[in-house]
Amino acid sequence: MKSLFLTVFPGGIITILIFSLDYFQFELVEKFLLFAAFVIVPLVILLLNHDEKNKHQRLIYAAMKWLQIPAALLTLASVMSSKMWGLESTEIPGILSLGWLLFTLLLGIYGLTTIVISKGKAAEIAIGAGLVYFFIGGIWFTLYQYQLNLFQANPSTHALSSLHFHFSSAIVPIFIGALGRIMTKKSWYPWVVAIDIIGPILIAIGMIFSKPIEYIGVTLFACNIVVYTAYLLTYLRKNALDIKAAFFLGLSCLAFYTVVVISIFYPLLKNMYSLTRLDFIPIYGSLHAFGFVLCGLIGWVYMVDFIKEKANQSASYE
């Protein structure tokens, strides 16, 4: 998996430095957003199918591969200009953030083309919707860097909304779409996709306007992830698959259930150890970003490679 190593290594090194060095005086939410820009999005691009006969989709795919690193570096420069270079009172951070906004626009356009040419396939619609949500995350990031107030939301809410769309909202539909590509047809699967597309919208609306709407969106979204992880674990147990794919996908599911367990015992742990909600944010964030999302993406990349290799072997025998 040379392509996986080359994709992850440069951004991974930068991310490790951002998280480990005191030189980078960033907020935790900003560190996770940079992790998404340097590591998560490149892995997502590896998962995408593109129609060689579709010239427009092929060109967009090539542009995404070439522009990802420059866009991620502009994102880093945007955050550094607002946190380290003393330019937070200027428009420089916002202007630099436009690079990531335009790149996520490319992802969104690619997602729309995927939906259009999917011919109603629920799995491809889910993946396309996830790519569109990256663009919404890019919009929230730019609003955050411009320090603009929108409706009742302040810049801190913009940052959290951007994080939400870069990780949960974008990634879960892509995971569910990837599962749909390999699973046998189930009557309930299109409903899972539909709820998965609606859930992030409800959460985003709720974060700004109404807590009850946010809770409904979170509940629907969490239930969808339970369905995804339960079916995926069953699939991994019943099918002989690539050991690396099974290992990372299993870790991803384990990370999600660990978050669930911690959430259930949160009130007890809070009282026993005098912990606050802020103490749990790094734990939740790390388990979700590095566990569920990162391990899941690596696992699906290995799975795609394994399926392609089997298809090539079958073709050679015919």
Coordinates of C-alpha atoms in Angstrom, one line a residue:
M1 CA 0.0 0.0 0.0
K2 CA 2.6 2.5 -1.2
S3 CA -0.1 5.1 -2.0
L4 CA -1.5 4.9 1.6
F5 CA 2.0 5.5 3.0
L6 CA 2.7 8.4 0.7
T7 CA -0.7 10.0 1.3
V8 CA -0.5 9.8 5.1
F9 CA 3.2 10.3 5.9
P10 CA 3.7 14.0 5.1
G11 CA 0.5 15.2 6.6
G12 CA 0.9 12.8 9.5
I13 CA 4.3 14.2 10.4
I14 CA 2.9 17.8 10.3
T15 CA 0.0 16.7 12.4
I16 CA 2.2 15.1 15.0
L17 CA 4.3 18.3 15.3
I18 CA 1.2 20.4 15.6
F19 CA -0.2 18.3 18.5
S20 CA 3.1 17.7 20.3
L21 CA 5.1 21.0 20.0
D22 CA 4.4 23.9 22.3
Y23 CA 5.4 26.2 19.4
F24 CA 2.0 25.7 17.9
Q25 CA -0.2 27.6 20.3
F26 CA -3.5 26.5 18.8
E27 CA -6.9 25.7 20.3
L28 CA -7.7 21.9 20.4
V29 CA -10.5 22.4 17.8
E30 CA -8.0 24.0 15.4
K31 CA -5.6 21.1 15.8
F32 CA -8.3 18.7 14.9
L33 CA -9.3 20.8 11.9
L34 CA -5.7 20.7 10.7
F35 CA -5.6 17.0 11.3
A36 CA -8.6 16.7 9.0
A37 CA -6.9 18.9 6.3
F38 CA -3.6 17.1 6.3
V39 CA -4.6 13.4 7.0
I40 CA -8.3 12.7 6.9
V41 CA -9.2 14.4 3.5
P42 CA -6.3 12.7 1.6
L43 CA -7.5 9.3 2.9
V44 CA -11.0 10.1 1.8
I45 CA -9.7 10.9 -1.7
L46 CA -8.0 7.5 -1.9
L47 CA -11.5 5.9 -1.3
L48 CA -13.2 7.7 -4.2
N49 CA -14.1 6.0 -7.4
H50 CA -13.9 8.1 -10.5
D51 CA -15.3 7.3 -14.0
E52 CA -12.5 7.4 -16.5
K53 CA -15.0 8.0 -19.2
N54 CA -16.4 11.1 -17.4
K55 CA -14.0 13.8 -18.4
H56 CA -15.3 16.4 -15.8
Q57 CA -15.1 14.0 -12.9
R58 CA -11.7 12.8 -13.9
L59 CA -10.4 16.4 -14.0
I60 CA -11.9 17.2 -10.7
Y61 CA -10.4 14.1 -9.1
A62 CA -6.9 15.0 -10.5
A63 CA -7.3 18.6 -9.2
M64 CA -8.2 17.4 -5.8
K65 CA -5.1 15.2 -5.6
W66 CA -2.8 18.0 -6.7
L67 CA -4.4 20.8 -4.6
Q68 CA -4.9 19.0 -1.3
I69 CA -1.4 19.7 0.1
P70 CA -1.3 23.4 -1.0
A71 CA -4.8 23.9 0.4
A72 CA -3.9 22.2 3.8
L73 CA -0.8 24.4 4.0
L74 CA -2.9 27.5 3.4
T75 CA -5.2 26.3 6.2
L76 CA -2.1 26.0 8.5
A77 CA -1.0 29.5 7.5
S78 CA -4.5 30.8 8.2
V79 CA -4.5 29.4 11.8
M80 CA -0.9 30.5 12.4
S81 CA -1.7 34.1 11.2
S82 CA -4.5 34.3 13.8
K83 CA -2.8 32.6 16.7
M84 CA 1.0 33.2 16.3
W85 CA 1.7 36.0 13.8
G86 CA -0.3 38.7 15.5
L87 CA -2.7 39.2 12.6
E88 CA -5.9 38.1 14.3
S89 CA -7.3 41.7 14.0
T90 CA -6.8 41.7 10.2
E91 CA -8.5 39.9 7.4
I92 CA -5.4 37.9 6.6
P93 CA -6.6 34.7 8.4
G94 CA -9.9 34.9 6.6
I95 CA -8.3 35.4 3.2
L96 CA -5.9 32.5 3.7
S97 CA -8.8 30.3 4.8
L98 CA -10.4 30.8 1.3
G99 CA -7.8 28.3 0.0
W100 CA -9.4 25.5 2.0
L101 CA -12.9 26.8 1.2
L102 CA -12.2 26.5 -2.5
F103 CA -10.7 23.1 -2.1
T104 CA -13.7 21.8 -0.2
L105 CA -15.9 23.3 -2.9
L106 CA -14.0 20.9 -5.3
L107 CA -14.9 18.1 -3.0
G108 CA -18.5 19.2 -2.9
I109 CA -18.7 19.4 -6.7
Y110 CA -17.2 15.9 -7.0
G111 CA -19.8 14.7 -4.5
L112 CA -22.6 16.2 -6.6
T113 CA -21.2 14.6 -9.7
T114 CA -21.1 11.3 -7.8
I115 CA -24.7 11.6 -6.9
V116 CA -25.8 12.6 -10.4
I117 CA -24.1 9.6 -12.1
S118 CA -25.0 7.2 -9.3
K119 CA -28.3 6.2 -11.0
G120 CA -30.0 6.1 -7.7
K121 CA -27.5 3.8 -5.9
A122 CA -27.8 4.6 -2.2
A123 CA -24.2 3.9 -1.4
E124 CA -22.9 6.4 -4.0
I125 CA -25.5 9.0 -2.8
A126 CA -24.2 8.6 0.7
I127 CA -20.6 9.1 -0.3
G128 CA -21.5 12.1 -2.5
A129 CA -23.4 13.7 0.4
G130 CA -20.4 13.2 2.7
L131 CA -18.2 15.1 0.2
V132 CA -20.8 17.9 0.0
Y133 CA -20.6 18.2 3.8
F134 CA -16.9 18.8 3.6
F135 CA -17.8 22.0 1.7
I136 CA -20.2 23.0 4.4
G137 CA -17.3 22.4 6.9
G138 CA -15.1 24.7 4.8
I139 CA -17.7 27.4 4.9
W140 CA -17.9 27.2 8.7
F141 CA -14.0 27.3 8.9
T142 CA -13.9 30.5 6.8
L143 CA -16.6 32.1 9.0
Y144 CA -14.5 31.2 12.0
Q145 CA -11.3 32.6 10.6
Y146 CA -13.1 35.9 9.6
Q147 CA -14.5 35.9 13.2
L148 CA -17.9 36.7 11.9
N149 CA -21.2 36.3 13.8
L150 CA -23.9 34.5 11.8
F151 CA -27.5 34.4 13.1
Q152 CA -27.1 33.5 16.8
A153 CA -23.8 31.8 16.4
N154 CA -20.4 33.2 17.5
P155 CA -17.0 32.3 16.1
S156 CA -16.6 29.5 18.7
T157 CA -19.7 27.9 17.4
H158 CA -18.4 28.2 13.8
A159 CA -15.3 26.3 14.8
L160 CA -17.3 23.5 16.4
S161 CA -19.7 23.4 13.4
S162 CA -16.7 23.1 11.1
L163 CA -15.2 20.3 13.2
H164 CA -18.6 18.5 13.2
F165 CA -18.9 18.7 9.4
H166 CA -15.2 17.7 8.7
F167 CA -15.5 14.6 10.9
S168 CA -18.9 13.2 11.8
S169 CA -21.1 14.7 9.1
A170 CA -18.8 14.0 6.2
I171 CA -17.1 10.8 7.4
V172 CA -20.1 8.7 8.6
P173 CA -22.0 8.9 5.2
I174 CA -18.8 8.0 3.5
F175 CA -18.3 5.0 5.8
I176 CA -21.9 3.9 5.3
G177 CA -21.5 4.3 1.5
A178 CA -18.3 2.2 1.6
L179 CA -20.2 -0.5 3.5
G180 CA -23.1 -0.3 1.0
R181 CA -20.7 -1.0 -1.8
I182 CA -19.7 -4.4 -0.4
M183 CA -22.8 -5.6 1.5
T184 CA -25.7 -7.5 0.1
K185 CA -28.8 -5.5 -0.7
K186 CA -31.0 -4.8 2.4
S187 CA -34.4 -3.1 2.4
W188 CA -33.4 -0.9 5.4
Y189 CA -30.2 0.4 3.9
P190 CA -31.7 3.3 1.9
W191 CA -33.4 4.5 5.1
V192 CA -30.0 4.5 6.9
V193 CA -28.6 6.6 4.1
A194 CA -31.5 9.0 4.2
I195 CA -31.3 9.5 8.0
D196 CA -27.5 9.8 7.7
I197 CA -28.0 12.7 5.3
I198 CA -30.7 14.4 7.3
G199 CA -29.0 14.0 10.7
P200 CA -26.1 16.4 10.2
I201 CA -28.4 19.1 9.0
L202 CA -30.6 18.8 12.1
I203 CA -27.5 18.9 14.3
A204 CA -26.2 22.0 12.5
I205 CA -29.6 23.8 12.7
G206 CA -29.9 22.8 16.4
M207 CA -26.5 24.1 17.3
I208 CA -27.5 27.5 16.2
F209 CA -31.3 27.7 16.8
S210 CA -32.7 24.9 19.0
K211 CA -31.2 22.5 21.4
P212 CA -34.1 20.0 21.0
I213 CA -33.5 19.8 17.3
E214 CA -29.8 19.2 17.9
Y215 CA -30.6 16.4 20.3
I216 CA -32.9 14.7 17.8
G217 CA -30.2 15.0 15.1
V218 CA -27.5 13.6 17.4
T219 CA -29.8 10.7 18.5
L220 CA -30.6 9.8 14.8
F221 CA -27.0 10.1 13.9
A222 CA -25.7 7.9 16.8
C223 CA -28.3 5.2 16.0
N224 CA -27.1 5.2 12.4
I225 CA -23.5 4.6 13.6
V226 CA -24.7 1.8 15.8
V227 CA -26.3 0.1 12.8
Y228 CA -23.2 0.7 10.7
T229 CA -20.8 -0.7 13.3
A230 CA -23.0 -3.7 14.2
Y231 CA -23.4 -4.8 10.6
L232 CA -19.7 -4.1 9.8
L233 CA -18.5 -6.3 12.7
T234 CA -20.9 -9.1 11.7
Y235 CA -19.6 -8.8 8.1
L236 CA -16.0 -8.9 9.2
R237 CA -16.6 -12.0 11.3
K238 CA -18.4 -13.9 8.6
N239 CA -16.1 -13.1 5.6
A240 CA -12.5 -13.9 5.0
L241 CA -11.0 -10.5 4.4
D242 CA -7.6 -8.8 4.4
I243 CA -6.2 -8.9 7.9
K244 CA -5.1 -5.3 7.9
A245 CA -8.6 -4.1 6.8
A246 CA -10.3 -6.2 9.4
F247 CA -7.9 -5.0 12.1
F248 CA -8.3 -1.2 11.5
L249 CA -12.1 -1.5 10.9
G250 CA -12.4 -3.4 14.1
L251 CA -10.4 -0.8 16.0
S252 CA -12.7 1.9 14.5
C253 CA -15.8 0.2 15.8
L254 CA -14.2 -0.4 19.2
A255 CA -13.3 3.3 19.4
F256 CA -17.0 4.3 18.8
Y257 CA -18.3 1.9 21.5
T258 CA -15.7 3.2 23.9
V259 CA -17.1 6.7 23.4
V260 CA -20.6 5.3 24.0
V261 CA -19.5 3.6 27.3
I262 CA -17.7 6.7 28.5
S263 CA -20.8 8.8 27.7
I264 CA -23.0 6.4 29.7
F265 CA -20.6 6.5 32.7
Y266 CA -19.9 10.2 32.4
P267 CA -22.1 11.3 35.3
L268 CA -20.5 8.7 37.6
L269 CA -16.9 9.5 36.5
K270 CA -17.6 13.2 36.9
N271 CA -18.6 12.9 40.5
M272 CA -16.0 10.3 41.5
Y273 CA -13.0 12.3 40.1
S274 CA -14.3 15.9 40.1
L275 CA -14.1 16.1 36.4
T276 CA -15.8 18.7 34.2
R277 CA -17.1 18.4 30.6
L278 CA -14.0 20.2 29.4
D279 CA -11.9 17.3 30.8
F280 CA -13.7 14.9 28.6
I281 CA -13.5 16.8 25.3
P282 CA -9.9 15.7 24.6
I283 CA -10.9 12.1 25.3
Y284 CA -14.0 12.2 23.1
G285 CA -12.1 14.1 20.4
S286 CA -9.1 11.7 20.3
L287 CA -11.2 8.5 20.4
H288 CA -13.4 9.9 17.6
A289 CA -10.8 11.5 15.4
F290 CA -7.9 9.0 15.8
G291 CA -10.0 5.9 16.6
F292 CA -13.3 5.9 14.8
V293 CA -12.4 8.1 11.8
L294 CA -8.7 7.5 11.2
C295 CA -8.7 3.8 11.8
G296 CA -11.9 3.5 9.8
L297 CA -10.5 5.3 6.8
I298 CA -7.3 3.3 6.8
G299 CA -9.4 0.1 7.1
W300 CA -11.6 1.0 4.2
V301 CA -8.6 2.0 2.1
Y302 CA -7.1 -1.5 2.7
M303 CA -10.5 -3.0 2.0
V304 CA -10.8 -1.3 -1.4
D305 CA -7.3 -2.5 -2.3
F306 CA -8.1 -6.0 -1.2
I307 CA -11.3 -6.0 -3.3
K308 CA -9.5 -4.7 -6.4
E309 CA -6.7 -7.3 -5.9
K310 CA -9.3 -10.1 -5.8
A311 CA -11.1 -8.8 -8.8
N312 CA -7.8 -8.7 -10.8
Q313 CA -7.0 -12.2 -9.7
S314 CA -10.5 -13.4 -10.8
A315 CA -10.0 -11.7 -14.2
S316 CA -6.6 -13.3 -14.7
Y317 CA -8.1 -16.8 -14.1
E318 CA -10.9 -16.3 -16.7

